[in-house]
């Protein structure tokens, strides 16, 4: 009897503690700062980074990114891929609700993807699903995608947000971008354009109801201001701080600074259709002249990690060791000698001044360029920094007017998204081949790798590509993988950086709250 | 008077045409296109091309210009980047800009005019020297630096006020609290220049004969200063305030960036960066119209202060 | 006597600096910046010698009644005198930076890339690349003054010519020109500069253009009003009656009479131009690194405001002191050159 009473008491106590724990996790209001202004939240159009991240809170996709960017089930419970890799059949969960109380069905999924496929709609996401031949609704909860050719990274495109067909058709694309309705964990409350967006927890979410009841997302473009806001308690969480500001938070017990290998790569590129960057000897001399191994840690600090591969550390072709060992190292004397020889041979013109182009909105790259130019001058090559607005630089790059440039690139976790665009010949679909590099072998490897689905085989092909372009031909020189840094107040829990295309407030593994 | 106002309002027509031509011309020279900016580094050339077609970016120069001007006048101009009507985007921000400008002006007037008058009356006193020296410093500091220092002092070091952002309309407590720091930071230049002008125009006026006469007649010094001298000194002061205010609506860009203030100036900067031509067009035109209207207002105020001036 | 001793000491210092650089370090003519510094130090030495040995050379100026009066007015307040001394120092450091800066402003010691607080070796501390802030601030004076003067020169020559044309010809020409300038003026200048730099690209020359062609209204309005005043004066009508050409009248009669007001305005505008360039650096459109420029340094310093405040304080102070001096000088000149007093 007594024992029973004790057990009961303990059960009650346990229940109370569990309950109170749950109670404590509920967070009334959570304020975060982002680096730019959100312009449009239509998930079909969001190729602009901040839009994409905020939209990921409002919309859910068929599948989601889980831990270490593995694909896990989202709205789709499970799926099957046919042997030939051409047919993807998804089974949707029943009872998934949109914010307006409608149930999500296969019709909505079809609509969401057809919309992006429509060329008139002009979506930047279209390139990722171009291989779709047809979309078939089998029943309310089953949908089948048929591809025209096998495309290994296709499953990543299934993370696109699903929009409610009825609503989208009724109000139109523009209105959808301004008053978004999705099936994500948060719903739109108030959008004070240019200032802040207020979201609230969606209580009928199919999976997890957020602990955060009211989420305020403020756009604070100046990183100095964002640092001040963190200090004054104006925001709980900030993502956009420069190295100098971060340093003052890392050893401060009132703040948590968390980092995760990010998906971005900062690299130095050369133009293959311009003199003298066309010469391998010149490219090698430039890389040898600059002590990148010393500059990168100083400039990027905890915001970056010295890179030797174009692919982020979280992505699979594990070729880093080889690339690191064979990377061109710092050797100022050799560089100076090469520059002299090139000048004597007339490859470097008498009045040549190397122009290093960099986007002025990336302070770390500007600093790296600054240090690099100083080193080049010391090695006997006249050089200048051209820090310009990204729009101007991007246009000049496209027209092939830039010899040496710094760029940063972020994409989804599949090597195809990265290497194909960079190194495939420009005429054959290398959309980002700003080096104007063209090599038949590389073209062939890249084409093969996207068609097979066996990861080991693909890995081998991508390794070949990386060795060829980074070690043999020196097309690009990888500088730093940007690390994702979150700075938050010390009472924030379960907020872990991971995928830089998301804001991980509610993920399969976490549900952020304030203590 | 009425006819004069109409005439001045008609002046807006050449301003709109002139400014729009200049803007459109410069935007033609700026490399880059909005579609490439919107689609970012992940875009394929085909996607960029399709988007350019959709926005009519491939039409010839004059067709686009007239289309843009017509759409601006009818309020149908669509922003590329925001996918919304320019008029909607701007109207949300215009209040923020005007609130900031007005409060700065009020602060500046309340601080600067008394300072200038006292400095003039007590010429070469310690107050005069110190206040004018501070005023000269005030016009010598880069505005964004003032902003950062203000945030550090009044929001981090002494946590009185929120550091940035827009808190609501000016009459709400939160709105006012958010407004104070940027308004002070913005008003430093205006305080400085207005107090300097006030002092010098007061000094000029006090040398005039009729004041000397009044003084010799035994009119009390206070009355002389406030009633006669100050009233006559107001004209250059108001001209200056008008100029400053007009500059402020456009020149607040740096302050708006530092304080993450959702104003038209910052919008225009990001529009230029995104190569969003309709929005650049719309937002800068609105700022220019505001500029002309403020100047008109200043001219009207002249009449109320000095009935001898009349506009026919 | 006291003055002579001071001059003599200055001369010794200057000769010592030149000796160190020319003889010991061999920095005379090998680079453009050395050439400037060499010429400048020769100039300073000659000037000091003249002051020491040939006093009468400068007495001539003092004898001229007009200059004497100006000089007296100018000396009334402290502001003008202090400004002249500070500006002289800034000019001196601008020209002599390669000779007096203790370190190179751009070279980086890659093994020691980190900031350090002000110390005896580095008076203003070092920046996040380990470069000496004192040397960088000294070198920055060249950019600030150079860009400031050049921009105002562009601004003044455009504004003055437009103002002269409008004022002298009057009527329709006047209306059209002034209206156009008003329209130009109603576009916010930072946005205009931003668009121009986006179109032309960054670089010192483009920045000078962008700053130089904004705010034309100040010079043109001033010139126009002066021209309108002078045009009615007798000697101008007389010259006209005698058949002097328009250009001749403008050049011989109108320009000399407006020069004093223009100098005052130009002095004030130099300060404003320096501020505008600093503002552009804040938007990332300033002078390109690694060139040492105050605005760019100040903007960079913001990032380290908490841990390394010296990175923003010294360039910030340099800007404030320079602009302040130009403003004080402008005020003093306005008092000294006041046309009403000179008439």
Short mmCIF file of N, CA and C in Angstrom, two decimals, chain B residues 171-244:
data_model
loop_
_atom_site.label_atom_id
_atom_site.label_comp_id
_atom_site.label_asym_id
_atom_site.label_seq_id
_atom_site.Cartn_x
_atom_site.Cartn_y
_atom_site.Cartn_z
N UNK B 171 3.21 58.26 -32.92
CA UNK B 171 2.47 58.58 -31.70
C UNK B 171 2.41 57.43 -30.70
N UNK B 172 2.86 56.25 -31.11
CA UNK B 172 2.91 55.17 -30.12
C UNK B 172 4.23 55.27 -29.36
N UNK B 173 4.23 54.76 -28.12
CA UNK B 173 5.42 54.87 -27.29
C UNK B 173 6.58 54.12 -27.94
N UNK B 174 6.29 52.90 -28.40
CA UNK B 174 7.36 52.11 -28.99
C UNK B 174 7.90 52.79 -30.25
N UNK B 175 6.99 53.37 -31.02
CA UNK B 175 7.41 54.05 -32.24
C UNK B 175 8.34 55.20 -31.91
N UNK B 176 7.97 55.97 -30.91
CA UNK B 176 8.78 57.13 -30.54
C UNK B 176 10.14 56.70 -30.00
N UNK B 177 10.12 55.64 -29.18
CA UNK B 177 11.40 55.17 -28.61
C UNK B 177 12.36 54.73 -29.71
N UNK B 178 11.82 54.05 -30.72
CA UNK B 178 12.69 53.62 -31.81
C UNK B 178 13.17 54.81 -32.64
N UNK B 179 12.37 55.85 -32.64
CA UNK B 179 12.66 56.97 -33.53
C UNK B 179 13.73 57.91 -32.95
N UNK B 180 13.83 57.94 -31.61
CA UNK B 180 14.67 58.98 -31.00
C UNK B 180 16.13 58.93 -31.46
N UNK B 181 16.76 57.76 -31.40
CA UNK B 181 18.19 57.69 -31.74
C UNK B 181 18.46 58.09 -33.19
N UNK B 182 17.78 57.47 -34.16
CA UNK B 182 18.08 57.91 -35.53
C UNK B 182 17.77 59.37 -35.76
N UNK B 183 16.69 59.87 -35.11
CA UNK B 183 16.34 61.27 -35.33
C UNK B 183 17.44 62.18 -34.78
N UNK B 184 17.96 61.84 -33.61
CA UNK B 184 19.05 62.65 -33.06
C UNK B 184 20.28 62.57 -33.94
N UNK B 185 20.60 61.35 -34.39
CA UNK B 185 21.79 61.20 -35.21
C UNK B 185 21.65 62.00 -36.50
N UNK B 186 20.44 61.99 -37.05
CA UNK B 186 20.21 62.70 -38.30
C UNK B 186 20.21 64.21 -38.08
N UNK B 187 19.76 64.63 -36.89
CA UNK B 187 19.60 66.07 -36.69
C UNK B 187 20.91 66.77 -36.36
N UNK B 188 21.98 66.02 -36.05
CA UNK B 188 23.22 66.72 -35.66
C UNK B 188 23.66 67.73 -36.70
N UNK B 189 23.64 67.31 -37.97
CA UNK B 189 24.10 68.22 -39.01
C UNK B 189 23.19 69.44 -39.07
N UNK B 190 21.88 69.18 -38.97
CA UNK B 190 20.92 70.28 -39.08
C UNK B 190 21.04 71.22 -37.88
N UNK B 191 21.21 70.65 -36.68
CA UNK B 191 21.39 71.50 -35.50
C UNK B 191 22.60 72.40 -35.73
N UNK B 192 23.68 71.79 -36.18
CA UNK B 192 24.91 72.54 -36.34
C UNK B 192 24.73 73.67 -37.34
N UNK B 193 24.19 73.34 -38.52
CA UNK B 193 24.16 74.39 -39.53
C UNK B 193 23.09 75.42 -39.17
N UNK B 194 21.95 75.00 -38.60
CA UNK B 194 20.92 75.97 -38.26
C UNK B 194 21.39 76.93 -37.17
N UNK B 195 22.09 76.43 -36.17
CA UNK B 195 22.50 77.34 -35.11
C UNK B 195 23.55 78.32 -35.63
N UNK B 196 24.39 77.87 -36.54
CA UNK B 196 25.37 78.80 -37.11
C UNK B 196 24.69 79.90 -37.92
N UNK B 197 23.71 79.47 -38.73
CA UNK B 197 22.99 80.46 -39.54
C UNK B 197 22.21 81.42 -38.65
N UNK B 198 21.55 80.88 -37.62
CA UNK B 198 20.77 81.72 -36.72
C UNK B 198 21.67 82.79 -36.12
N UNK B 199 22.82 82.35 -35.64
CA UNK B 199 23.71 83.31 -35.01
C UNK B 199 24.12 84.40 -36.00
N UNK B 200 24.55 83.99 -37.19
CA UNK B 200 25.08 85.01 -38.08
C UNK B 200 23.97 85.94 -38.59
N UNK B 201 22.78 85.39 -38.83
CA UNK B 201 21.75 86.31 -39.34
C UNK B 201 21.24 87.22 -38.22
N UNK B 202 21.23 86.73 -36.98
CA UNK B 202 20.88 87.61 -35.86
C UNK B 202 21.89 88.75 -35.75
N UNK B 203 23.16 88.41 -35.88
CA UNK B 203 24.20 89.43 -35.77
C UNK B 203 24.04 90.48 -36.86
N UNK B 204 23.73 90.01 -38.07
CA UNK B 204 23.54 90.94 -39.17
C UNK B 204 22.41 91.91 -38.87
N UNK B 205 21.29 91.32 -38.42
CA UNK B 205 20.11 92.14 -38.21
C UNK B 205 20.34 93.15 -37.08
N UNK B 206 21.04 92.70 -36.03
CA UNK B 206 21.17 93.59 -34.87
C UNK B 206 22.04 94.81 -35.17
N UNK B 207 22.77 94.73 -36.30
CA UNK B 207 23.55 95.91 -36.68
C UNK B 207 22.68 96.96 -37.38
N UNK B 208 21.47 96.54 -37.80
CA UNK B 208 20.66 97.43 -38.64
C UNK B 208 20.24 98.69 -37.87
N UNK B 209 19.99 99.72 -38.63
CA UNK B 209 19.72 101.03 -38.04
C UNK B 209 18.48 101.06 -37.16
N UNK B 210 17.40 100.42 -37.65
CA UNK B 210 16.15 100.59 -36.90
C UNK B 210 16.23 99.97 -35.52
N UNK B 211 17.06 98.95 -35.38
CA UNK B 211 17.21 98.38 -34.03
C UNK B 211 18.00 99.33 -33.14
N UNK B 212 18.98 99.96 -33.74
CA UNK B 212 19.75 100.93 -32.96
C UNK B 212 18.83 102.06 -32.51
N UNK B 213 17.96 102.48 -33.44
CA UNK B 213 16.98 103.52 -33.09
C UNK B 213 16.08 103.06 -31.96
N UNK B 214 15.57 101.85 -32.11
CA UNK B 214 14.66 101.32 -31.10
C UNK B 214 15.35 101.31 -29.74
N UNK B 215 16.59 100.88 -29.78
CA UNK B 215 17.34 100.78 -28.54
C UNK B 215 17.49 102.18 -27.91
N UNK B 216 17.78 103.13 -28.75
CA UNK B 216 18.00 104.46 -28.20
C UNK B 216 16.70 105.04 -27.66
N UNK B 217 15.58 104.55 -28.19
CA UNK B 217 14.29 105.01 -27.67
C UNK B 217 13.97 104.37 -26.33
N UNK B 218 14.76 103.40 -25.94
CA UNK B 218 14.58 102.79 -24.63
C UNK B 218 13.70 101.57 -24.63
N UNK B 219 13.49 100.97 -25.77
CA UNK B 219 12.72 99.73 -25.80
C UNK B 219 13.54 98.63 -25.12
N UNK B 220 12.85 97.82 -24.35
CA UNK B 220 13.57 96.81 -23.57
C UNK B 220 14.33 95.86 -24.50
N UNK B 221 15.51 95.45 -24.08
CA UNK B 221 16.39 94.62 -24.89
C UNK B 221 15.71 93.32 -25.31
N UNK B 222 15.00 92.70 -24.36
CA UNK B 222 14.32 91.42 -24.67
C UNK B 222 13.34 91.58 -25.83
N UNK B 223 12.59 92.67 -25.76
CA UNK B 223 11.59 92.89 -26.81
C UNK B 223 12.28 93.13 -28.14
N UNK B 224 13.36 93.89 -28.09
CA UNK B 224 14.09 94.16 -29.33
C UNK B 224 14.52 92.85 -29.96
N UNK B 225 15.12 92.00 -29.11
CA UNK B 225 15.68 90.77 -29.65
C UNK B 225 14.57 89.87 -30.19
N UNK B 226 13.56 89.65 -29.36
CA UNK B 226 12.56 88.66 -29.76
C UNK B 226 11.62 89.18 -30.83
N UNK B 227 11.17 90.43 -30.63
CA UNK B 227 10.13 90.89 -31.54
C UNK B 227 10.68 91.36 -32.86
N UNK B 228 11.72 92.16 -32.77
CA UNK B 228 12.18 92.76 -34.03
C UNK B 228 13.28 91.95 -34.70
N UNK B 229 14.35 91.75 -33.95
CA UNK B 229 15.52 91.13 -34.58
C UNK B 229 15.21 89.71 -35.03
N UNK B 230 14.68 88.91 -34.13
CA UNK B 230 14.50 87.50 -34.43
C UNK B 230 13.57 87.31 -35.61
N UNK B 231 12.50 88.11 -35.60
CA UNK B 231 11.53 87.98 -36.67
C UNK B 231 12.14 88.24 -38.04
N UNK B 232 13.01 89.21 -38.07
CA UNK B 232 13.63 89.53 -39.35
C UNK B 232 14.75 88.56 -39.72
N UNK B 233 15.31 87.95 -38.69
CA UNK B 233 16.40 87.02 -38.97
C UNK B 233 15.87 85.67 -39.44
N UNK B 234 14.56 85.49 -39.30
CA UNK B 234 13.99 84.17 -39.58
C UNK B 234 14.12 83.72 -41.03
N UNK B 235 14.10 84.68 -41.95
CA UNK B 235 14.06 84.30 -43.37
C UNK B 235 15.24 83.38 -43.75
N UNK B 236 16.48 83.82 -43.54
CA UNK B 236 17.57 82.91 -43.89
C UNK B 236 17.53 81.61 -43.09
N UNK B 237 17.06 81.70 -41.85
CA UNK B 237 17.01 80.47 -41.03
C UNK B 237 16.07 79.47 -41.67
N UNK B 238 14.89 79.96 -42.09
CA UNK B 238 13.92 79.03 -42.67
C UNK B 238 14.40 78.50 -44.01
N UNK B 239 15.06 79.37 -44.78
CA UNK B 239 15.62 78.88 -46.05
C UNK B 239 16.56 77.71 -45.77
N UNK B 240 17.39 77.91 -44.77
CA UNK B 240 18.35 76.86 -44.43
C UNK B 240 17.65 75.59 -43.97
N UNK B 241 16.64 75.75 -43.10
CA UNK B 241 15.93 74.56 -42.62
C UNK B 241 15.28 73.83 -43.79
N UNK B 242 14.71 74.60 -44.70
CA UNK B 242 14.09 73.98 -45.87
C UNK B 242 15.10 73.18 -46.67
N UNK B 243 16.25 73.81 -46.93
CA UNK B 243 17.30 73.10 -47.68
C UNK B 243 17.71 71.83 -46.96
N UNK B 244 17.93 71.96 -45.66
CA UNK B 244 18.40 70.82 -44.88
C UNK B 244 17.37 69.71 -44.86
#
